[in-house]
Amino acid sequence: MLTRPAASPQRLHPVRRAVMAVAAVLSLAGCATLPREGFTAAEQAVASPPGFENVRFPENSPQLAAVIETALRPDSQGDITALALSGGGANGAFGAGVLYAWSQSGELPSFQLVTGVSTGALTAPFAFLGKGWEERMRRSYTEGPVYHLLKAKGLYSLLTPGVFSRAPLDDLVGSYVTDDLMRAVAAEHLRGRRLLVATTNLDTEQLIIWDMGAIARHGGPEARKLFAQVLVASASVPGVFQPSLIPVEGQGHAFAEMHVDGQTESAFFAVPPALVLSHAPDTTLNRVRYFVIINGQLEGRFAVTKRSSLPILARSFDTAARASLRQTVITTSEFCRIHGCQMRFTDIPDTERDDPLDFSPAHVKSLFAAGMEAMRQGRAWQSTLPAL
């Protein structure tokens, strides 16, 4: 396994320190419990947002596999391309930089399928729409609002399910989920392309995949509201932001589901379990080029962990997240090997710092520039996994 040079003893970023401290307090005190209306498993099993049918699917559903298989059909040039965007918080600036340079080069594909998780969900609509939308994507990652996403609530955070106010994230997403974006997504959906975003339903412990084009096609203010809710939910890191309560209705009972960061279940979403486990040959899969943007670093880094509760907790969470990321990459790579599709991936270079909670201008701009530079120099895409 490749390793990085020895680092100085690990220091906790102030934001991570705050998150871990409050998480530790809450785990002991249990003081962040707010009332919710109850509902049954039977009601939840058939629930959907009022007025929206067939806009979301559990990760393991055959319907989702059918949606993806239908999307992965040759375009007018005979190409089949797909893109998966991982989570990673502030690290999403790297993926945005890759896409920005790719679009500017004039070679960004018109992907038949784009999927996004967490920060990747925020980038996914721009990647899906492609040329002409890259400036909005750049502004969303490199200008003022993103630097203020982590707005502390002080002691009030002990009484609510989130260390930081979610208002800045709501405002950021609301600023670019505009009527023209909704119309553009709906138009591409009608062409057969699919934009999918993942959230985690904490009530069912399932990864839920939302068909954002189907939502956009519905039209009107309710569609725009749900579209934004899903994006915010996918990026709502548990403990950092409060969960999203999405109104649904099942068996005549109206209630709200609790959704959080899709990365809670999966680092990124590329291939549903129903396709992974299927033994039926699909002759089109060997023509698919699958691009995966990893807003993080696959390989572990050396740092001496302090013998203290918060550094141990933080390092443990980072280790678990990286292990999940590697496993998802390996599973996707193996699926492509078996079915003959081409998988290309990119991750943050060793020269950059992997810190999802650092939204400082210096860190975000450095990652965005690193993504652009990797793309422009032709070293972004790799096809061979390191010895993980």
Short mmCIF file of C-alpha atoms in Angstrom, two decimals:
data_model
loop_
_atom_site.label_atom_id
_atom_site.label_comp_id
_atom_site.label_asym_id
_atom_site.label_seq_id
_atom_site.Cartn_x
_atom_site.Cartn_y
_atom_site.Cartn_z
CA MET A 1 0.00 0.00 0.00
CA LEU A 2 1.27 3.46 -0.87
CA THR A 3 1.72 5.84 2.04
CA ARG A 4 2.28 9.54 2.37
CA PRO A 5 5.32 11.09 4.07
CA ALA A 6 5.27 11.15 7.84
CA ALA A 7 3.21 13.99 9.23
CA SER A 8 3.39 15.95 12.41
CA PRO A 9 1.15 14.82 15.28
CA GLN A 10 -2.46 15.13 14.17
CA ARG A 11 -4.23 18.35 14.99
CA LEU A 12 -7.97 18.72 14.98
CA HIS A 13 -9.39 21.47 12.80
CA PRO A 14 -11.38 23.89 15.02
CA VAL A 15 -14.63 23.04 13.24
CA ARG A 16 -14.06 19.29 13.60
CA ARG A 17 -13.16 19.84 17.25
CA ALA A 18 -16.45 21.68 17.81
CA VAL A 19 -18.46 18.99 16.04
CA MET A 20 -16.84 16.19 17.98
CA ALA A 21 -17.18 18.01 21.29
CA VAL A 22 -20.89 18.66 20.85
CA ALA A 23 -21.46 15.12 19.53
CA ALA A 24 -19.79 13.76 22.65
CA VAL A 25 -21.92 15.94 24.90
CA LEU A 26 -25.13 14.98 23.10
CA SER A 27 -24.31 11.30 23.24
CA LEU A 28 -24.06 11.56 26.99
CA ALA A 29 -26.84 14.03 27.70
CA GLY A 30 -29.41 13.01 25.09
CA CYS A 31 -30.73 16.55 25.19
CA ALA A 32 -31.33 17.12 21.45
CA THR A 33 -34.56 15.16 21.19
CA LEU A 34 -37.43 17.03 19.54
CA PRO A 35 -40.96 15.60 19.13
CA ARG A 36 -42.05 13.95 15.87
CA GLU A 37 -45.39 12.57 14.73
CA GLY A 38 -45.39 8.79 14.64
CA PHE A 39 -46.17 6.55 11.66
CA THR A 40 -46.03 2.85 10.85
CA ALA A 41 -43.69 0.85 8.65
CA ALA A 42 -46.65 -0.03 6.42
CA GLU A 43 -47.48 3.64 5.93
CA GLN A 44 -43.87 4.51 5.20
CA ALA A 45 -43.49 1.65 2.70
CA VAL A 46 -46.05 3.23 0.34
CA ALA A 47 -45.40 6.86 1.17
CA SER A 48 -44.43 9.53 -1.35
CA PRO A 49 -44.34 13.32 -1.37
CA PRO A 50 -47.91 14.60 -1.98
CA GLY A 51 -48.48 15.04 -5.71
CA PHE A 52 -45.26 13.27 -6.73
CA GLU A 53 -45.38 9.63 -7.79
CA ASN A 54 -42.40 7.52 -8.85
CA VAL A 55 -39.79 10.19 -8.14
CA ARG A 56 -37.71 8.13 -5.71
CA PHE A 57 -36.65 4.56 -5.11
CA PRO A 58 -34.83 2.57 -2.42
CA GLU A 59 -31.32 1.68 -3.56
CA ASN A 60 -32.14 -2.03 -3.82
CA SER A 61 -35.40 -1.72 -5.77
CA PRO A 62 -35.79 -3.34 -9.20
CA GLN A 63 -37.49 -0.13 -10.39
CA LEU A 64 -34.29 1.82 -9.83
CA ALA A 65 -32.24 -0.75 -11.73
CA ALA A 66 -34.71 -0.40 -14.61
CA VAL A 67 -34.39 3.41 -14.56
CA ILE A 68 -30.61 3.16 -14.83
CA GLU A 69 -30.63 0.47 -17.51
CA THR A 70 -33.04 2.58 -19.56
CA ALA A 71 -30.84 5.66 -19.20
CA LEU A 72 -27.66 3.84 -20.26
CA ARG A 73 -28.51 3.70 -23.94
CA PRO A 74 -26.36 5.05 -26.78
CA ASP A 75 -26.80 8.71 -27.69
CA SER A 76 -26.93 10.04 -31.25
CA GLN A 77 -23.15 9.53 -31.57
CA GLY A 78 -23.36 6.00 -30.19
CA ASP A 79 -21.70 6.95 -26.90
CA ILE A 80 -22.79 5.87 -23.42
CA THR A 81 -21.33 7.93 -20.58
CA ALA A 82 -22.18 8.18 -16.90
CA LEU A 83 -20.86 10.31 -14.05
CA ALA A 84 -20.90 9.69 -10.29
CA LEU A 85 -20.03 12.47 -7.82
CA SER A 86 -19.03 11.55 -4.29
CA GLY A 87 -19.57 13.32 -0.99
CA GLY A 88 -16.83 15.24 0.75
CA GLY A 89 -18.08 18.56 2.15
CA ALA A 90 -15.68 21.38 1.30
CA ASN A 91 -13.68 18.89 -0.79
CA GLY A 92 -16.48 19.18 -3.37
CA ALA A 93 -14.58 22.21 -4.69
CA PHE A 94 -12.09 19.75 -6.22
CA GLY A 95 -14.77 18.01 -8.27
CA ALA A 96 -16.25 21.35 -9.29
CA GLY A 97 -12.80 22.41 -10.55
CA VAL A 98 -12.48 19.21 -12.59
CA LEU A 99 -15.89 19.76 -14.18
CA TYR A 100 -15.25 23.47 -14.79
CA ALA A 101 -12.03 22.82 -16.72
CA TRP A 102 -13.65 19.88 -18.54
CA SER A 103 -16.53 22.07 -19.67
CA GLN A 104 -14.22 24.89 -20.74
CA SER A 105 -12.26 22.44 -22.87
CA GLY A 106 -15.42 21.72 -24.86
CA GLU A 107 -15.06 17.98 -24.23
CA LEU A 108 -17.47 17.51 -21.33
CA PRO A 109 -19.79 14.65 -22.35
CA SER A 110 -23.56 14.96 -22.32
CA PHE A 111 -23.86 12.23 -19.73
CA GLN A 112 -26.82 9.88 -20.02
CA LEU A 113 -26.67 9.42 -16.25
CA VAL A 114 -25.39 11.72 -13.49
CA THR A 115 -25.57 10.77 -9.82
CA GLY A 116 -24.63 12.84 -6.79
CA VAL A 117 -24.23 12.24 -3.07
CA SER A 118 -23.81 14.97 -0.42
CA THR A 119 -21.60 17.74 -1.82
CA GLY A 120 -21.69 15.80 -5.09
CA ALA A 121 -25.45 16.27 -5.13
CA LEU A 122 -24.96 20.05 -5.09
CA THR A 123 -22.68 19.81 -8.13
CA ALA A 124 -24.73 17.20 -10.00
CA PRO A 125 -27.33 19.52 -11.65
CA PHE A 126 -24.54 21.61 -13.20
CA ALA A 127 -22.67 18.53 -14.43
CA PHE A 128 -25.96 17.21 -15.84
CA LEU A 129 -26.74 20.43 -17.74
CA GLY A 130 -23.16 20.88 -18.91
CA LYS A 131 -21.97 23.68 -21.17
CA GLY A 132 -23.34 27.09 -20.24
CA TRP A 133 -23.84 26.23 -16.57
CA GLU A 134 -20.22 26.01 -15.48
CA GLU A 135 -20.01 29.64 -14.33
CA ARG A 136 -22.90 29.15 -11.91
CA MET A 137 -21.17 26.07 -10.57
CA ARG A 138 -17.90 27.95 -10.14
CA ARG A 139 -19.61 30.77 -8.27
CA SER A 140 -21.38 28.36 -5.95
CA TYR A 141 -18.02 26.94 -4.83
CA THR A 142 -15.64 29.87 -5.05
CA GLU A 143 -17.62 32.92 -3.95
CA GLY A 144 -18.85 34.26 -0.61
CA PRO A 145 -21.80 32.09 0.49
CA VAL A 146 -19.92 28.77 0.58
CA TYR A 147 -17.34 30.20 3.00
CA HIS A 148 -20.04 30.79 5.60
CA LEU A 149 -21.80 27.42 5.48
CA LEU A 150 -20.68 26.51 8.99
CA LYS A 151 -22.41 29.17 11.07
CA ALA A 152 -22.22 28.20 14.73
CA LYS A 153 -25.38 28.32 16.88
CA GLY A 154 -23.47 28.44 20.16
CA LEU A 155 -25.00 26.74 23.19
CA TYR A 156 -28.31 26.58 21.32
CA SER A 157 -26.79 23.73 19.32
CA LEU A 158 -27.09 21.54 22.43
CA LEU A 159 -30.87 21.78 22.20
CA THR A 160 -31.24 21.15 18.47
CA PRO A 161 -30.11 18.27 16.19
CA GLY A 162 -27.24 20.10 14.50
CA VAL A 163 -24.12 21.92 15.63
CA PHE A 164 -24.39 24.54 12.87
CA SER A 165 -27.29 26.51 11.47
CA ARG A 166 -28.57 25.03 8.23
CA ALA A 167 -29.84 28.39 6.99
CA PRO A 168 -26.68 29.17 4.94
CA LEU A 169 -26.98 25.80 3.16
CA ASP A 170 -30.69 26.41 2.49
CA ASP A 171 -29.88 29.86 1.11
CA LEU A 172 -27.05 28.58 -1.10
CA VAL A 173 -29.17 25.84 -2.67
CA GLY A 174 -32.17 28.16 -3.01
CA SER A 175 -30.04 30.70 -4.86
CA TYR A 176 -29.32 28.38 -7.77
CA VAL A 177 -32.39 26.12 -7.86
CA THR A 178 -34.11 28.61 -10.12
CA ASP A 179 -37.02 28.27 -12.53
CA ASP A 180 -34.65 28.22 -15.52
CA LEU A 181 -32.57 25.44 -13.95
CA MET A 182 -35.73 23.43 -13.30
CA ARG A 183 -36.90 23.88 -16.90
CA ALA A 184 -33.49 22.86 -18.23
CA VAL A 185 -33.35 19.71 -16.08
CA ALA A 186 -36.91 18.78 -17.11
CA ALA A 187 -36.05 19.20 -20.80
CA GLU A 188 -33.03 16.88 -20.52
CA HIS A 189 -35.13 14.37 -18.60
CA LEU A 190 -37.59 14.25 -21.50
CA ARG A 191 -34.66 13.40 -23.79
CA GLY A 192 -34.10 10.24 -21.73
CA ARG A 193 -31.19 11.43 -19.61
CA ARG A 194 -31.36 10.93 -15.83
CA LEU A 195 -30.17 13.02 -12.88
CA LEU A 196 -30.23 11.05 -9.62
CA VAL A 197 -29.46 12.28 -6.08
CA ALA A 198 -29.07 10.10 -2.99
CA THR A 199 -30.24 10.79 0.56
CA THR A 200 -30.31 8.55 3.61
CA ASN A 201 -33.72 7.88 5.18
CA LEU A 202 -32.88 7.50 8.85
CA ASP A 203 -36.32 6.06 9.63
CA THR A 204 -35.76 3.08 7.33
CA GLU A 205 -31.93 3.07 7.30
CA GLN A 206 -32.01 3.04 3.50
CA LEU A 207 -30.26 4.91 0.75
CA ILE A 208 -33.00 6.63 -1.25
CA ILE A 209 -32.39 7.64 -4.86
CA TRP A 210 -34.38 10.62 -6.12
CA ASP A 211 -35.11 11.12 -9.82
CA MET A 212 -34.53 14.87 -9.97
CA GLY A 213 -35.61 15.13 -13.60
CA ALA A 214 -38.98 13.59 -12.76
CA ILE A 215 -39.39 16.15 -9.98
CA ALA A 216 -38.42 19.01 -12.31
CA ARG A 217 -40.80 17.75 -14.99
CA HIS A 218 -43.68 18.11 -12.54
CA GLY A 219 -43.17 21.88 -12.68
CA GLY A 220 -44.38 24.65 -10.41
CA PRO A 221 -43.28 25.97 -7.02
CA GLU A 222 -43.87 22.65 -5.24
CA ALA A 223 -41.46 20.88 -7.60
CA ARG A 224 -38.83 23.56 -7.07
CA LYS A 225 -39.30 23.30 -3.30
CA LEU A 226 -38.93 19.50 -3.28
CA PHE A 227 -35.93 19.66 -5.65
CA ALA A 228 -34.16 22.02 -3.22
CA GLN A 229 -35.21 19.96 -0.18
CA VAL A 230 -33.62 16.84 -1.64
CA LEU A 231 -30.34 18.60 -2.43
CA VAL A 232 -30.18 20.09 1.07
CA ALA A 233 -31.04 16.73 2.64
CA SER A 234 -28.30 14.97 0.69
CA ALA A 235 -25.74 17.49 1.98
CA SER A 236 -27.00 17.60 5.60
CA VAL A 237 -24.17 15.86 7.44
CA PRO A 238 -25.59 14.28 10.64
CA GLY A 239 -24.54 16.21 13.71
CA VAL A 240 -23.29 19.12 11.61
CA PHE A 241 -26.66 20.22 10.18
CA GLN A 242 -30.15 19.36 11.31
CA PRO A 243 -31.83 16.61 9.25
CA SER A 244 -34.39 17.41 6.58
CA LEU A 245 -37.97 16.49 7.38
CA ILE A 246 -39.59 15.80 4.00
CA PRO A 247 -43.43 15.73 4.02
CA VAL A 248 -44.94 12.54 2.60
CA GLU A 249 -48.24 10.73 2.63
CA GLY A 250 -48.92 7.01 2.97
CA GLN A 251 -52.23 5.18 3.38
CA GLY A 252 -53.96 8.52 3.85
CA HIS A 253 -51.65 9.55 6.69
CA ALA A 254 -49.51 12.69 6.28
CA PHE A 255 -46.18 12.67 8.11
CA ALA A 256 -42.55 13.63 7.64
CA GLU A 257 -39.56 11.40 6.91
CA MET A 258 -36.13 12.23 8.30
CA HIS A 259 -33.46 12.43 5.60
CA VAL A 260 -29.75 13.17 5.99
CA ASP A 261 -26.52 13.08 4.02
CA GLY A 262 -26.51 10.32 1.40
CA GLN A 263 -22.89 9.64 2.30
CA THR A 264 -24.13 8.15 5.57
CA GLU A 265 -25.02 5.07 3.51
CA SER A 266 -22.72 5.32 0.50
CA ALA A 267 -19.69 7.41 -0.46
CA PHE A 268 -21.11 7.71 -3.97
CA PHE A 269 -23.79 5.99 -6.01
CA ALA A 270 -22.96 4.32 -9.29
CA VAL A 271 -24.44 0.83 -9.55
CA PRO A 272 -27.57 -0.30 -7.64
CA PRO A 273 -27.40 -3.64 -5.80
CA ALA A 274 -30.03 -5.13 -8.12
CA LEU A 275 -27.60 -4.71 -11.04
CA VAL A 276 -24.54 -5.81 -9.05
CA LEU A 277 -26.27 -9.04 -8.06
CA SER A 278 -27.88 -9.67 -11.44
CA HIS A 279 -26.35 -12.44 -13.53
CA ALA A 280 -28.30 -11.50 -16.65
CA PRO A 281 -25.93 -10.20 -19.36
CA ASP A 282 -26.50 -6.69 -20.66
CA THR A 283 -24.83 -6.19 -24.01
CA THR A 284 -24.83 -2.39 -23.68
CA LEU A 285 -22.79 -2.24 -20.45
CA ASN A 286 -19.55 -3.02 -22.27
CA ARG A 287 -19.98 0.26 -24.11
CA VAL A 288 -20.40 2.41 -21.00
CA ARG A 289 -17.71 4.84 -19.90
CA TYR A 290 -18.23 5.51 -16.18
CA PHE A 291 -16.48 8.52 -14.65
CA VAL A 292 -16.27 8.81 -10.86
CA ILE A 293 -15.20 12.04 -9.16
CA ILE A 294 -14.01 11.33 -5.63
CA ASN A 295 -14.05 14.43 -3.47
CA GLY A 296 -11.48 13.00 -1.08
CA GLN A 297 -8.37 10.85 -1.04
CA LEU A 298 -8.52 7.08 -1.39
CA GLU A 299 -5.34 6.27 0.45
CA GLY A 300 -4.80 6.66 4.16
CA ARG A 301 -2.43 9.24 5.55
CA PHE A 302 0.10 8.87 8.34
CA ALA A 303 -0.29 11.03 11.44
CA VAL A 304 0.36 10.25 15.08
CA THR A 305 -3.04 10.34 16.80
CA LYS A 306 -3.14 12.05 20.15
CA ARG A 307 -4.14 9.89 23.10
CA SER A 308 -7.29 11.89 23.83
CA SER A 309 -11.01 11.26 23.27
CA LEU A 310 -11.74 13.84 20.57
CA PRO A 311 -8.70 13.11 18.36
CA ILE A 312 -9.42 9.37 18.64
CA LEU A 313 -13.10 9.89 17.73
CA ALA A 314 -12.24 12.18 14.81
CA ARG A 315 -9.59 9.81 13.43
CA SER A 316 -11.97 6.87 13.81
CA PHE A 317 -14.72 8.65 11.86
CA ASP A 318 -12.24 9.63 9.14
CA THR A 319 -10.95 6.06 8.94
CA ALA A 320 -14.47 4.61 8.65
CA ALA A 321 -15.44 7.11 5.95
CA ARG A 322 -12.31 6.36 3.92
CA ALA A 323 -12.85 2.60 4.26
CA SER A 324 -16.43 3.00 2.98
CA LEU A 325 -15.15 5.06 0.07
CA ARG A 326 -12.55 2.47 -0.88
CA GLN A 327 -15.09 -0.35 -0.68
CA THR A 328 -17.50 1.48 -2.97
CA VAL A 329 -14.73 2.18 -5.47
CA ILE A 330 -13.66 -1.48 -5.44
CA THR A 331 -17.23 -2.75 -5.87
CA THR A 332 -17.88 -0.38 -8.79
CA SER A 333 -14.56 -1.24 -10.40
CA GLU A 334 -15.24 -4.97 -10.10
CA PHE A 335 -18.73 -4.55 -11.59
CA CYS A 336 -17.22 -2.74 -14.57
CA ARG A 337 -14.52 -5.40 -14.96
CA ILE A 338 -17.11 -8.19 -15.08
CA HIS A 339 -19.46 -6.39 -17.47
CA GLY A 340 -16.82 -4.79 -19.65
CA CYS A 341 -17.60 -1.14 -18.98
CA GLN A 342 -14.77 1.35 -18.63
CA MET A 343 -14.36 3.01 -15.24
CA ARG A 344 -12.26 6.15 -14.83
CA PHE A 345 -11.86 7.89 -11.50
CA THR A 346 -10.13 10.90 -10.02
CA ASP A 347 -9.41 11.86 -6.43
CA ILE A 348 -7.76 14.77 -4.63
CA PRO A 349 -3.99 14.76 -5.21
CA ASP A 350 -1.54 14.22 -2.36
CA THR A 351 -0.43 17.84 -2.60
CA GLU A 352 -3.81 19.00 -1.27
CA ARG A 353 -5.33 18.63 2.17
CA ASP A 354 -8.35 16.36 2.58
CA ASP A 355 -10.54 18.26 5.06
CA PRO A 356 -14.30 18.19 4.37
CA LEU A 357 -15.05 20.67 7.17
CA ASP A 358 -12.66 23.43 6.14
CA PHE A 359 -14.71 25.93 4.12
CA SER A 360 -12.09 28.67 4.40
CA PRO A 361 -11.50 30.61 1.14
CA ALA A 362 -7.88 29.44 0.96
CA HIS A 363 -8.76 25.74 1.22
CA VAL A 364 -11.77 25.84 -1.12
CA LYS A 365 -9.97 27.88 -3.80
CA SER A 366 -6.90 25.66 -3.60
CA LEU A 367 -9.00 22.53 -4.16
CA PHE A 368 -10.91 24.12 -7.05
CA ALA A 369 -7.62 25.13 -8.68
CA ALA A 370 -6.21 21.62 -8.12
CA GLY A 371 -9.22 20.11 -9.90
CA MET A 372 -8.81 22.46 -12.86
CA GLU A 373 -5.07 21.82 -13.05
CA ALA A 374 -5.47 18.04 -12.97
CA MET A 375 -7.96 18.21 -15.82
CA ARG A 376 -5.97 20.65 -17.92
CA GLN A 377 -2.76 18.66 -17.57
CA GLY A 378 -4.50 15.43 -18.55
CA ARG A 379 -3.77 13.63 -15.27
CA ALA A 380 -7.24 13.69 -13.74
CA TRP A 381 -8.54 10.31 -14.88
CA GLN A 382 -7.10 7.02 -13.70
CA SER A 383 -8.20 3.51 -14.66
CA THR A 384 -6.01 1.44 -12.31
CA LEU A 385 -6.72 1.34 -8.61
CA PRO A 386 -3.77 1.69 -6.25
CA ALA A 387 -2.98 -1.25 -4.00
CA LEU A 388 -5.77 -0.41 -1.59
#
